[in-house]
Amino acid sequence: MTSDKNIAETTGEQGKSKKAAKKEAKEAAKAAKKEEKKAAVDVAQAEEVDYSAGCYGNAVMNQSQEKLERSIIRVEDIGLSHIESKIWTRGRLHTSRAKGKQCFFLLRQQQSTVQCLLAVSESISKAFVKFTAGITKESVIDVEGIVRSVPQKIEGATQQDVELHVTQVWVVSAAEPRLPLQIEDASRPEEEKEGELAIRVNQETRLDNRVLDLRTPTNQAIFRIQAAVCRLFREALDQRKFVEIHTPKIISAASEGGANVFTVSYFKGSAYLAQSPQLYKQMAIAADFEKVYTIGAVFRAEDSNTHRHLTEFVGLDLEMAFHSHYHEVLDTIGSVLTEVFRGLQNQCMQEIATVNRQFPSEPFTFLDPPLRLEFPEGVEMLRQAGEQIGDEDDLSTPMEKLLGRLVKAKYGTDFYILDKYPLAVRPFYTMPDPKNKKYSNSYDIFMRGEEIMSGAQRIHDPEFLSERARHHNIDLSKIKAYIDSFRYGCPPHAGGGIGMERVAMLFLGLDNIRKTSMFPRDPKRITP
Amino acid sequence: MTSDKNIAETTGEQGKSKKAAKKEAKEAAKAAKKEEKKAAVDVAQAEEVDYSAGCYGNAVMNQSQEKLERSIIRVEDIGLSHIESKIWTRGRLHTSRAKGKQCFFLLRQQQSTVQCLLAVSESISKAFVKFTAGITKESVIDVEGIVRSVPQKIEGATQQDVELHVTQVWVVSAAEPRLPLQIEDASRPEEEKEGELAIRVNQETRLDNRVLDLRTPTNQAIFRIQAAVCRLFREALDQRKFVEIHTPKIISAASEGGANVFTVSYFKGSAYLAQSPQLYKQMAIAADFEKVYTIGAVFRAEDSNTHRHLTEFVGLDLEMAFHSHYHEVLDTIGSVLTEVFRGLQNQCMQEIATVNRQFPSEPFTFLDPPLRLEFPEGVEMLRQAGEQIGDEDDLSTPMEKLLGRLVKAKYGTDFYILDKYPLAVRPFYTMPDPKNKKYSNSYDIFMRGEEIMSGAQRIHDPEFLSERARHHNIDLSKIKAYIDSFRYGCPPHAGGGIGMERVAMLFLGLDNIRKTSMFPRDPKRITP
């Protein structure tokens, strides 16, 4: 039709005044168009020929048949600068609503949506509208359309100033008609509001159908925040001249005696999955790398079915030689984490807001430099709050939570370091306090009253290490390789391991670690 | 002595002219010193009292007894700016040589060394020199000394313009007297030179004593280069808006049929170790992340005892949705790797030179944009070189090596992409070429004639995927979860997995992948 119109115009321009010619041409074009359209409609009605054919349908499966030069605008970028332009975009059919001869639909790409509309007209056939109305939710579609401004902001879309008047729709990848969960339901805020739908999606359904669940704006945000946690952690350590290393997950012996480790069949023998990269980080220190970190999978065969335990998680581990005092290391860890939090607040504002809309929480607070309390101070605070706890007892999980609230009330921080744990509750390789044998040079770090890191100055002297192992009734033959690592000189060092999923969960104030693990593993789940 | 001198000075100042008082005081101090020294020597000779006592010895085991304000200069920083200053430094006793009343030793910190000397004098006792001469190699020591310039450059140390005249030596952590390997031997260049020692350390000895082996300058450099590979890879992808994800290593089913996977005991059941994060990367694409990457452990239960196979290695994996053609992805991979190589050459010059001194190799060459050949072109080059190979045969390892040499000779690059592999030699999920059914939209990437990456456009249509799986005689029930991932709409996508250790090995022209894995795992080794 467009080309016909051009032909009419060209013809009309010959030998006449430009204005008259233009007018005539316009009318001729109009008439021609009308006739054509009438004919098309007649034919469509008579023989069901579709005058929108070629403008919609199921695209042939993409096998990289050709390189299209077509430029594709991202949904988040569609705005006033495109007014009256014809553009191509790709996204998912989020929701659609057919109403008489019209079809409205929302096209979603990641966290952005744009309203699209299609109405039967001279160029849009009934069949086109019907086809579009029948596209299943979550199908990936290519849409061509003209960007138009709207009289009032569209509340239901992220692109509120414009809508797309559709000229072509092609289904790139169709979703099955029945979805095991609806993205809208999975995206609904936790808090119920009067007059709003109460449908929520429970966690098991989400995790069973993670490919759908991960499409919600909240999950898109959570895993970008998680990526930022790792990036900021690495940047802070790279700046401090730490070297990234990679440690083996398959190990020949369980360094802490063999409890809670998974066994692997290894050719004709067997091996274990590492519970921590600690031995290898320490070997890297004994091998002169001075400051190392590693980010990788850590495995715990604990049958703990709680909101904060996973059998496989991502460890942010670091180890560092120091000159005179392990606080050199602890101060480094504190400032690294402070930098991570500040980076998240500065760089992920939008993502944090998105998560908060679905799962409201108080903003995470921290001090710079971070608060460091000694274990006896924590015990004293708990006792003043009425808890019964011995000097050398470890803190129970409820006590940790309570202490978190007490610290928050007293110091105004969700983040603090608890230093100098009782020696009796720490592993054999922990360096005892030089002044008080009941305590040790070890620490835990807390966010919102939950532990995210455990660490210590490690014993770097092989004789003393053997002595401490014997004191713990550990079979020395089983940890020989560990002890031998220190026989050729090793500087004093300290370190710790941080649970990446816990950092993300607690920073965002979420209630379950499965929300910050893309494909969580627990005693009852190893799929998908 | 110092405090006595001060007392003398203070006394002398009372009631006299300042100058006179000073002079007198000085003389008094001198006299006192002389007498004291004489007395000390007398006593030392008579009763063996040591006038250097308190300046050397075995330090008390560091338990973080105190925070020393002492500033410690790194060996690499000791230079002309410190001339005549008294400094503290910490390092390992690299080598030492006692000669009469003198002791020379080299102090090493990571890749730097400084010459230290100690000679019996008024302030340095025989016992001090004897103690120092007896310190075992590789012990970690604190050294205090005065930095002095030297008449001619010291060839044997990295700090060639200065030496340290030692005033204190404290052993922080002693090495056992017998070392299973000598750092000097382990650092010696591979190529034997006439008149030089021919002692080398074989690989098994190195790996058995990795804590010592990793202290060589070459290993210090290799693992810094390896860290740079990962950092540059992430930076290139972050810039391109990829999202870093973490995929589980424990999986419930082996996606490619169950060969070559390690089995894990998982509570009362069993599970497997992931051979690749591919399924999870693809799920992230189906979940709208569009561009993802992950760096993590990958496990292969292959009984391959070669120079380039490990049972556990670090995968640099990426996956990306594309609009019309998988070359959008392949071009991205090519430019990311080119950026990694350029970054290594620019940022790791010194480390590369260090490695080359011990293991000489030709500098790594690449083109920008990288060379992309199609499989039939490669086959043709091989045939012209006299190889017999069918159109749909895969390349053998020797053929890959040969093709690498042919490509290098013809195009001058050690890095190239071989595109469009025969469909028959690729996994079931590989997208067939739309124009020629014998080929596929898949590729390998080579460095110095060895494969570092395999990848492809994946089939994103669940029906076609099932059809291809049946064609490969794969039990559909075993890959149901994989196929179901694509039932709710999935954009066309492609990706690949790069072996991190191979990239480091081949970039540096090393001969064995165990040289670029800090703690390598192969069918015969899971220790240390």
PDB file of C-alpha atoms in Angstrom, chain B residues 216-366:
ATOM      1  CA  THR B 216      59.807 -19.692  43.254  1.00  0.00           C
ATOM      2  CA  PRO B 217      59.685 -16.387  41.363  1.00  0.00           C
ATOM      3  CA  THR B 218      58.172 -18.227  38.390  1.00  0.00           C
ATOM      4  CA  ASN B 219      55.303 -19.636  40.408  1.00  0.00           C
ATOM      5  CA  GLN B 220      54.749 -16.320  42.157  1.00  0.00           C
ATOM      6  CA  ALA B 221      54.416 -14.851  38.654  1.00  0.00           C
ATOM      7  CA  ILE B 222      52.269 -17.628  37.150  1.00  0.00           C
ATOM      8  CA  PHE B 223      49.575 -17.353  39.777  1.00  0.00           C
ATOM      9  CA  ARG B 224      49.480 -13.582  39.538  1.00  0.00           C
ATOM     10  CA  ILE B 225      48.990 -13.971  35.781  1.00  0.00           C
ATOM     11  CA  GLN B 226      46.256 -16.502  36.447  1.00  0.00           C
ATOM     12  CA  ALA B 227      44.508 -14.055  38.775  1.00  0.00           C
ATOM     13  CA  ALA B 228      44.792 -11.444  36.009  1.00  0.00           C
ATOM     14  CA  VAL B 229      43.159 -13.816  33.482  1.00  0.00           C
ATOM     15  CA  CYS B 230      40.095 -14.055  35.720  1.00  0.00           C
ATOM     16  CA  ARG B 231      40.045 -10.353  36.523  1.00  0.00           C
ATOM     17  CA  LEU B 232      40.362  -9.291  32.884  1.00  0.00           C
ATOM     18  CA  PHE B 233      37.726 -11.809  31.806  1.00  0.00           C
ATOM     19  CA  ARG B 234      35.271 -10.462  34.380  1.00  0.00           C
ATOM     20  CA  GLU B 235      36.046  -6.843  33.582  1.00  0.00           C
ATOM     21  CA  ALA B 236      35.455  -7.402  29.859  1.00  0.00           C
ATOM     22  CA  LEU B 237      32.121  -9.098  30.571  1.00  0.00           C
ATOM     23  CA  ASP B 238      30.991  -6.624  33.235  1.00  0.00           C
ATOM     24  CA  GLN B 239      31.563  -3.845  30.707  1.00  0.00           C
ATOM     25  CA  ARG B 240      29.289  -5.698  28.299  1.00  0.00           C
ATOM     26  CA  LYS B 241      26.527  -5.917  30.948  1.00  0.00           C
ATOM     27  CA  PHE B 242      26.928  -9.615  31.674  1.00  0.00           C
ATOM     28  CA  VAL B 243      25.678 -10.701  35.102  1.00  0.00           C
ATOM     29  CA  GLU B 244      27.876 -12.984  37.187  1.00  0.00           C
ATOM     30  CA  ILE B 245      25.974 -15.995  38.502  1.00  0.00           C
ATOM     31  CA  HIS B 246      26.848 -18.995  40.678  1.00  0.00           C
ATOM     32  CA  THR B 247      25.732 -22.436  39.636  1.00  0.00           C
ATOM     33  CA  PRO B 248      25.494 -25.546  41.808  1.00  0.00           C
ATOM     34  CA  LYS B 249      28.224 -28.166  41.626  1.00  0.00           C
ATOM     35  CA  ILE B 250      26.059 -30.854  43.219  1.00  0.00           C
ATOM     36  CA  ILE B 251      23.451 -31.978  40.711  1.00  0.00           C
ATOM     37  CA  SER B 252      20.802 -34.671  40.704  1.00  0.00           C
ATOM     38  CA  ALA B 253      21.335 -36.016  37.203  1.00  0.00           C
ATOM     39  CA  ALA B 254      24.089 -36.053  34.659  1.00  0.00           C
ATOM     40  CA  SER B 255      22.766 -34.095  31.705  1.00  0.00           C
ATOM     41  CA  GLU B 256      24.859 -35.780  29.053  1.00  0.00           C
ATOM     42  CA  GLY B 257      23.985 -39.325  29.957  1.00  0.00           C
ATOM     43  CA  GLY B 258      26.134 -40.050  32.977  1.00  0.00           C
ATOM     44  CA  ALA B 259      29.535 -40.882  31.528  1.00  0.00           C
ATOM     45  CA  ASN B 260      32.552 -39.221  33.093  1.00  0.00           C
ATOM     46  CA  VAL B 261      30.802 -37.870  36.168  1.00  0.00           C
ATOM     47  CA  PHE B 262      31.822 -38.247  39.781  1.00  0.00           C
ATOM     48  CA  THR B 263      29.203 -39.629  42.145  1.00  0.00           C
ATOM     49  CA  VAL B 264      28.631 -38.030  45.553  1.00  0.00           C
ATOM     50  CA  SER B 265      26.950 -39.594  48.568  1.00  0.00           C
ATOM     51  CA  TYR B 266      24.202 -37.164  49.441  1.00  0.00           C
ATOM     52  CA  PHE B 267      22.622 -37.959  52.817  1.00  0.00           C
ATOM     53  CA  LYS B 268      20.660 -41.152  52.167  1.00  0.00           C
ATOM     54  CA  GLY B 269      20.845 -40.829  48.388  1.00  0.00           C
ATOM     55  CA  SER B 270      23.419 -39.933  45.811  1.00  0.00           C
ATOM     56  CA  ALA B 271      24.156 -37.089  43.458  1.00  0.00           C
ATOM     57  CA  TYR B 272      26.766 -36.041  40.908  1.00  0.00           C
ATOM     58  CA  LEU B 273      29.369 -33.352  40.455  1.00  0.00           C
ATOM     59  CA  ALA B 274      28.564 -30.997  37.582  1.00  0.00           C
ATOM     60  CA  GLN B 275      30.710 -31.501  34.474  1.00  0.00           C
ATOM     61  CA  SER B 276      29.777 -28.041  33.326  1.00  0.00           C
ATOM     62  CA  PRO B 277      27.525 -25.190  34.422  1.00  0.00           C
ATOM     63  CA  GLN B 278      25.844 -25.271  31.016  1.00  0.00           C
ATOM     64  CA  LEU B 279      22.337 -26.289  32.055  1.00  0.00           C
ATOM     65  CA  TYR B 280      22.311 -23.579  34.724  1.00  0.00           C
ATOM     66  CA  LYS B 281      23.667 -20.896  32.435  1.00  0.00           C
ATOM     67  CA  GLN B 282      20.939 -21.813  29.958  1.00  0.00           C
ATOM     68  CA  MET B 283      18.307 -21.679  32.697  1.00  0.00           C
ATOM     69  CA  ALA B 284      19.561 -18.193  33.581  1.00  0.00           C
ATOM     70  CA  ILE B 285      19.026 -17.234  29.936  1.00  0.00           C
ATOM     71  CA  ALA B 286      15.526 -18.756  29.977  1.00  0.00           C
ATOM     72  CA  ALA B 287      15.047 -16.719  33.174  1.00  0.00           C
ATOM     73  CA  ASP B 288      15.778 -13.455  31.323  1.00  0.00           C
ATOM     74  CA  PHE B 289      19.274 -12.643  32.545  1.00  0.00           C
ATOM     75  CA  GLU B 290      20.233 -12.284  28.849  1.00  0.00           C
ATOM     76  CA  LYS B 291      24.004 -12.378  29.372  1.00  0.00           C
ATOM     77  CA  VAL B 292      25.584 -14.380  32.172  1.00  0.00           C
ATOM     78  CA  TYR B 293      28.956 -15.713  33.172  1.00  0.00           C
ATOM     79  CA  THR B 294      30.270 -17.862  35.960  1.00  0.00           C
ATOM     80  CA  ILE B 295      33.742 -18.802  37.147  1.00  0.00           C
ATOM     81  CA  GLY B 296      33.968 -21.981  39.122  1.00  0.00           C
ATOM     82  CA  ALA B 297      35.069 -25.553  39.574  1.00  0.00           C
ATOM     83  CA  VAL B 298      34.181 -28.043  36.846  1.00  0.00           C
ATOM     84  CA  PHE B 299      34.637 -31.784  37.332  1.00  0.00           C
ATOM     85  CA  ARG B 300      35.527 -34.459  34.756  1.00  0.00           C
ATOM     86  CA  ALA B 301      35.805 -38.090  35.770  1.00  0.00           C
ATOM     87  CA  GLU B 302      37.952 -38.891  32.728  1.00  0.00           C
ATOM     88  CA  ASP B 303      40.882 -41.207  33.231  1.00  0.00           C
ATOM     89  CA  SER B 304      43.039 -38.978  31.007  1.00  0.00           C
ATOM     90  CA  ASN B 305      46.634 -38.733  32.099  1.00  0.00           C
ATOM     91  CA  THR B 306      47.886 -36.097  29.681  1.00  0.00           C
ATOM     92  CA  HIS B 307      49.681 -32.781  29.859  1.00  0.00           C
ATOM     93  CA  ARG B 308      46.399 -30.908  29.412  1.00  0.00           C
ATOM     94  CA  HIS B 309      43.696 -32.742  31.359  1.00  0.00           C
ATOM     95  CA  LEU B 310      42.649 -32.202  34.950  1.00  0.00           C
ATOM     96  CA  THR B 311      39.788 -33.897  36.775  1.00  0.00           C
ATOM     97  CA  GLU B 312      38.911 -30.585  38.407  1.00  0.00           C
ATOM     98  CA  PHE B 313      39.537 -27.270  36.736  1.00  0.00           C
ATOM     99  CA  VAL B 314      38.282 -23.707  36.762  1.00  0.00           C
ATOM    100  CA  GLY B 315      35.721 -22.960  34.066  1.00  0.00           C
ATOM    101  CA  LEU B 316      35.263 -19.479  32.630  1.00  0.00           C
ATOM    102  CA  ASP B 317      31.752 -19.973  31.332  1.00  0.00           C
ATOM    103  CA  LEU B 318      29.441 -17.592  29.578  1.00  0.00           C
ATOM    104  CA  GLU B 319      26.069 -17.716  27.865  1.00  0.00           C
ATOM    105  CA  MET B 320      24.275 -14.998  25.939  1.00  0.00           C
ATOM    106  CA  ALA B 321      20.920 -14.478  24.252  1.00  0.00           C
ATOM    107  CA  PHE B 322      21.211 -13.083  20.724  1.00  0.00           C
ATOM    108  CA  HIS B 323      18.871 -11.381  18.285  1.00  0.00           C
ATOM    109  CA  SER B 324      19.385 -12.947  14.901  1.00  0.00           C
ATOM    110  CA  HIS B 325      22.664 -14.854  14.609  1.00  0.00           C
ATOM    111  CA  TYR B 326      24.973 -16.732  16.979  1.00  0.00           C
ATOM    112  CA  HIS B 327      27.918 -14.793  15.593  1.00  0.00           C
ATOM    113  CA  GLU B 328      26.740 -11.960  17.846  1.00  0.00           C
ATOM    114  CA  VAL B 329      27.870 -14.225  20.695  1.00  0.00           C
ATOM    115  CA  LEU B 330      30.957 -15.588  18.968  1.00  0.00           C
ATOM    116  CA  ASP B 331      32.139 -12.059  18.176  1.00  0.00           C
ATOM    117  CA  THR B 332      31.652 -11.145  21.833  1.00  0.00           C
ATOM    118  CA  ILE B 333      33.686 -14.148  22.996  1.00  0.00           C
ATOM    119  CA  GLY B 334      36.414 -13.297  20.501  1.00  0.00           C
ATOM    120  CA  SER B 335      36.666  -9.687  21.599  1.00  0.00           C
ATOM    121  CA  VAL B 336      36.549 -10.623  25.305  1.00  0.00           C
ATOM    122  CA  LEU B 337      39.485 -13.007  24.864  1.00  0.00           C
ATOM    123  CA  THR B 338      41.391 -10.447  22.804  1.00  0.00           C
ATOM    124  CA  GLU B 339      40.921  -7.977  25.647  1.00  0.00           C
ATOM    125  CA  VAL B 340      42.189 -10.558  28.119  1.00  0.00           C
ATOM    126  CA  PHE B 341      45.353 -11.150  26.066  1.00  0.00           C
ATOM    127  CA  ARG B 342      45.995  -7.462  25.573  1.00  0.00           C
ATOM    128  CA  GLY B 343      45.436  -6.851  29.278  1.00  0.00           C
ATOM    129  CA  LEU B 344      47.916  -9.576  30.200  1.00  0.00           C
ATOM    130  CA  GLN B 345      50.540  -8.154  27.867  1.00  0.00           C
ATOM    131  CA  ASN B 346      50.067  -4.656  29.251  1.00  0.00           C
ATOM    132  CA  GLN B 347      49.598  -5.390  32.935  1.00  0.00           C
ATOM    133  CA  CYS B 348      51.752  -8.465  33.520  1.00  0.00           C
ATOM    134  CA  MET B 349      54.899  -7.653  31.538  1.00  0.00           C
ATOM    135  CA  GLN B 350      57.197  -8.315  34.468  1.00  0.00           C
ATOM    136  CA  GLU B 351      55.500 -11.566  35.432  1.00  0.00           C
ATOM    137  CA  ILE B 352      55.575 -12.829  31.835  1.00  0.00           C
ATOM    138  CA  ALA B 353      59.294 -12.038  31.640  1.00  0.00           C
ATOM    139  CA  THR B 354      59.899 -13.888  34.917  1.00  0.00           C
ATOM    140  CA  VAL B 355      58.149 -17.009  33.627  1.00  0.00           C
ATOM    141  CA  ASN B 356      60.024 -16.805  30.323  1.00  0.00           C
ATOM    142  CA  ARG B 357      63.384 -16.709  32.070  1.00  0.00           C
ATOM    143  CA  GLN B 358      62.715 -20.155  33.511  1.00  0.00           C
ATOM    144  CA  PHE B 359      60.515 -21.537  30.729  1.00  0.00           C
ATOM    145  CA  PRO B 360      61.396 -19.773  27.471  1.00  0.00           C
ATOM    146  CA  SER B 361      58.662 -19.535  24.808  1.00  0.00           C
ATOM    147  CA  GLU B 362      57.701 -17.468  21.782  1.00  0.00           C
ATOM    148  CA  PRO B 363      55.475 -14.486  22.656  1.00  0.00           C
ATOM    149  CA  PHE B 364      51.778 -15.236  22.167  1.00  0.00           C
ATOM    150  CA  THR B 365      50.343 -13.659  19.012  1.00  0.00           C
ATOM    151  CA  PHE B 366      46.751 -12.782  18.129  1.00  0.00           C
TER     152      PHE B 366
END
